[in-house]
GROMACS .gro file of C-alpha atoms in nm:
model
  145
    1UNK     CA    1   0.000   0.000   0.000
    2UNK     CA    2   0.273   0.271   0.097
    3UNK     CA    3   0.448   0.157  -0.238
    4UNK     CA    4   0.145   0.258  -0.407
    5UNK     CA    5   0.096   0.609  -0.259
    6UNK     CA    6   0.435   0.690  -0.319
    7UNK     CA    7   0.419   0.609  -0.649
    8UNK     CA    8   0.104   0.834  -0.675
    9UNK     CA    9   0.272   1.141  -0.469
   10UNK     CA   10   0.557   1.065  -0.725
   11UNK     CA   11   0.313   1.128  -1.048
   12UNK     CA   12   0.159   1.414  -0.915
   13UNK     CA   13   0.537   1.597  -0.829
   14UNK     CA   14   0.588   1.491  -1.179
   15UNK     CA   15   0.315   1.639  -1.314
   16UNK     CA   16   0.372   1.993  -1.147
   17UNK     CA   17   0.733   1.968  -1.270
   18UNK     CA   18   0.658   1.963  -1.611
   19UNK     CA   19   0.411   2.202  -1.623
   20UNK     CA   20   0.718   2.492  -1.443
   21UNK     CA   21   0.873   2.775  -1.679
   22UNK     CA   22   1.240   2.685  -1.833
   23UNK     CA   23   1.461   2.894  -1.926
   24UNK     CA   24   1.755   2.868  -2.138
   25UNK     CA   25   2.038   3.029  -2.050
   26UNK     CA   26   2.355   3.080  -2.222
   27UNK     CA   27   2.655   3.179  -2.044
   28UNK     CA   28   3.009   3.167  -2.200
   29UNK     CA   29   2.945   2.965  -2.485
   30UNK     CA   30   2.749   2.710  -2.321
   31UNK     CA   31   2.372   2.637  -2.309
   32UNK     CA   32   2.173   2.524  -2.003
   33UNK     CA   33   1.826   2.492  -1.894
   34UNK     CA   34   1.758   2.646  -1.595
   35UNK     CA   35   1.400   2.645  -1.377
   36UNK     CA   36   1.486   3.001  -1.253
   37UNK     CA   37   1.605   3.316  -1.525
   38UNK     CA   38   2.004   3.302  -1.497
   39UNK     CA   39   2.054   3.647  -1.594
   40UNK     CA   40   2.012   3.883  -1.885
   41UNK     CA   41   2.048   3.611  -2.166
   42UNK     CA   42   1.796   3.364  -1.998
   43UNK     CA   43   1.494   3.300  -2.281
   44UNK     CA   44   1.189   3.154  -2.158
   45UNK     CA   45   1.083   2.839  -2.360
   46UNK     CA   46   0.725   2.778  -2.412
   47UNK     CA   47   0.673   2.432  -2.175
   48UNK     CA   48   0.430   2.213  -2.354
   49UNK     CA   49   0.066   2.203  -2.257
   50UNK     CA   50  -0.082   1.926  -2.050
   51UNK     CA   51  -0.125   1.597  -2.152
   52UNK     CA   52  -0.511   1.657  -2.026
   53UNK     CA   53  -0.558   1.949  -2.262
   54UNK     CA   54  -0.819   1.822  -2.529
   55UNK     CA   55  -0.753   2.100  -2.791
   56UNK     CA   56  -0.382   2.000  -2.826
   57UNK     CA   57  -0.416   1.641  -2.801
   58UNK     CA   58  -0.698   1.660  -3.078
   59UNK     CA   59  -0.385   1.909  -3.254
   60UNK     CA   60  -0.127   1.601  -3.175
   61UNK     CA   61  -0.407   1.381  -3.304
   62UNK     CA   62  -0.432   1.562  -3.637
   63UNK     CA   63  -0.101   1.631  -3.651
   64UNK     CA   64   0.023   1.250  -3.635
   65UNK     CA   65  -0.238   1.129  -3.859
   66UNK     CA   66  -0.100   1.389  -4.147
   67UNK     CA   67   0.281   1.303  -4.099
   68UNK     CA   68   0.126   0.910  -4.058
   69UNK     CA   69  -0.059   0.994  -4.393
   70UNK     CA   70   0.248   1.192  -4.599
   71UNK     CA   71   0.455   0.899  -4.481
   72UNK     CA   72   0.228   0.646  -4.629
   73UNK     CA   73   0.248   0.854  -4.941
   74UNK     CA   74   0.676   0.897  -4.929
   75UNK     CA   75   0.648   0.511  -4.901
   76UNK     CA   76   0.373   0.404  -5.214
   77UNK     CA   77   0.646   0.632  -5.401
   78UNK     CA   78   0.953   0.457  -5.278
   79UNK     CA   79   0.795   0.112  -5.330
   80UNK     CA   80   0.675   0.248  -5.701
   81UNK     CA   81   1.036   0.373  -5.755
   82UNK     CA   82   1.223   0.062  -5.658
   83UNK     CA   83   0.975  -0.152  -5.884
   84UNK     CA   84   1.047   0.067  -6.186
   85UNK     CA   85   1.393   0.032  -6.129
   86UNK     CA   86   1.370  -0.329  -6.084
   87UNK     CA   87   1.184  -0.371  -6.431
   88UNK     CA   88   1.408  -0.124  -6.603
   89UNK     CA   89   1.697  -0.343  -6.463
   90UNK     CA   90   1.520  -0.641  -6.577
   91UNK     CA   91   1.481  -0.520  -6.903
   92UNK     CA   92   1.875  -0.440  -6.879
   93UNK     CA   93   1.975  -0.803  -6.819
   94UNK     CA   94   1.758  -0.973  -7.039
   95UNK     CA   95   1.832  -0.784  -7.315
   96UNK     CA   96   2.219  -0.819  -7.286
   97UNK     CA   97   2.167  -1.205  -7.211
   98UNK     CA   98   2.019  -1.188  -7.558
   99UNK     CA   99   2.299  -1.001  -7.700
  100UNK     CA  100   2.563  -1.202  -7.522
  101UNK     CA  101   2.356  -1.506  -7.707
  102UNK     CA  102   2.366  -1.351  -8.035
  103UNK     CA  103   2.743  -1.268  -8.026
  104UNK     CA  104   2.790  -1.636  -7.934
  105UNK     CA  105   2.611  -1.756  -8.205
  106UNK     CA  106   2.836  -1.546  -8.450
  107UNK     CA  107   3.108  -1.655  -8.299
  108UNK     CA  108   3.049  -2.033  -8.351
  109UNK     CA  109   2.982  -1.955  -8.677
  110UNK     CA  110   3.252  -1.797  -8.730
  111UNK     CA  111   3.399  -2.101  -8.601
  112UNK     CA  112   3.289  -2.370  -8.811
  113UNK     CA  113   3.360  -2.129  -9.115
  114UNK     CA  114   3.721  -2.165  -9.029
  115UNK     CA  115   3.696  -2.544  -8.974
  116UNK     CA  116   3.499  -2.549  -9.330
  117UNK     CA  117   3.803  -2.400  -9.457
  118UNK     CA  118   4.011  -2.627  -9.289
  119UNK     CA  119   3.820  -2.938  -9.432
  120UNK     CA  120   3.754  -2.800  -9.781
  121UNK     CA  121   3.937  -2.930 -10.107
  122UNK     CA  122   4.050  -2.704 -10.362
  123UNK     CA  123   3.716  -2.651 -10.563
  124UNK     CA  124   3.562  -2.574 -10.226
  125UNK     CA  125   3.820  -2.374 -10.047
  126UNK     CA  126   3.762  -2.030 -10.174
  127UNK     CA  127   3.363  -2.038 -10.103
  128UNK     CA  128   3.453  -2.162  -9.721
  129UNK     CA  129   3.738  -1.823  -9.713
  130UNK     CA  130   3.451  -1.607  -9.837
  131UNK     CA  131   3.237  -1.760  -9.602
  132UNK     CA  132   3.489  -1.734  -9.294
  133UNK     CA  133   3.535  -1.359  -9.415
  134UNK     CA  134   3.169  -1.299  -9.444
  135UNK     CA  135   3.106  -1.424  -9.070
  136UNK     CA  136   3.399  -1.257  -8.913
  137UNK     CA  137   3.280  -0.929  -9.115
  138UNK     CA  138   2.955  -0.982  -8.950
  139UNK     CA  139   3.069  -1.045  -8.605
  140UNK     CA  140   3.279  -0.774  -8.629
  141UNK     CA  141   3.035  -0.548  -8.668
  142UNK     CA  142   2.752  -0.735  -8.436
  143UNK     CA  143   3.002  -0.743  -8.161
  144UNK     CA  144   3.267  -0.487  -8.136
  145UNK     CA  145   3.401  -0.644  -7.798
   0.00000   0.00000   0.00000
């Protein structure tokens, strides 16, 4: 029971402290909060109203539910932002993986051209050069790299 009312006496000192005037004081340099004026630079902050006062906790209430309500909006951007980006980089790898794949191709083309000439007898050797030239040409200028 005693731990109870001295818990209550505590609340209600609490209370009364909170609702004092502070004042800010600035001496040498250095800032301190004060509950009595410390001089001719003390400024007296405005203490917050009561927790009991209904037309600033409706103004708290209000208050929260825009900043809840602009944050919800920050956020669908974000999310729409990051999804965009994630297409757009989607996009990205799919259409090098079909480069990369084309270049390949070319390549092993270009390849077997050079094993055609390789193979090729004398009536059939300068088509399989022109070939080989004709794919190299081409992956030359399909892939640069």
């Amino acid at each position: 029971m005693l731990k109870h009312i001295s818990m209550g006496v505590i609340c209600l000192l609490a209370g009364a402290a909170s609702a004092a005037t502070i004042y800010k004081c600035t001496e040498g340099g250095k800032v301190s909060y004060n509950d009595r004026p410390c001089g001719a630079t003390a400024v007296v902050l405005a203490a917050p109203s009561a927790p009991g006062d209904p037309a600033a906790t409706a103004e708290a209430v209000e208050r929260i539910a825009r900043e809840r309500a602009l944050l919800q909006g920050i956020e669908k951007e974000r999310a729409a932002r990051a999804e965009q980006q994630a297409g757009e980089a989607e996009r990205s790898q799919r259409a090098a993986a079909l480069e990369r794949r084309r270049c390949d191709k070319l390549r092993l083309q270009r390849k077997w051209a050079d094993e055609d000439i390789a193979r090729a007898g004398r009536d059939e050797a300068e088509r399989a050069r022109l070939k080989a030239r004709r794919q190299g040409e081409a992956l030359a200028v399909e892939c640069p790299a």
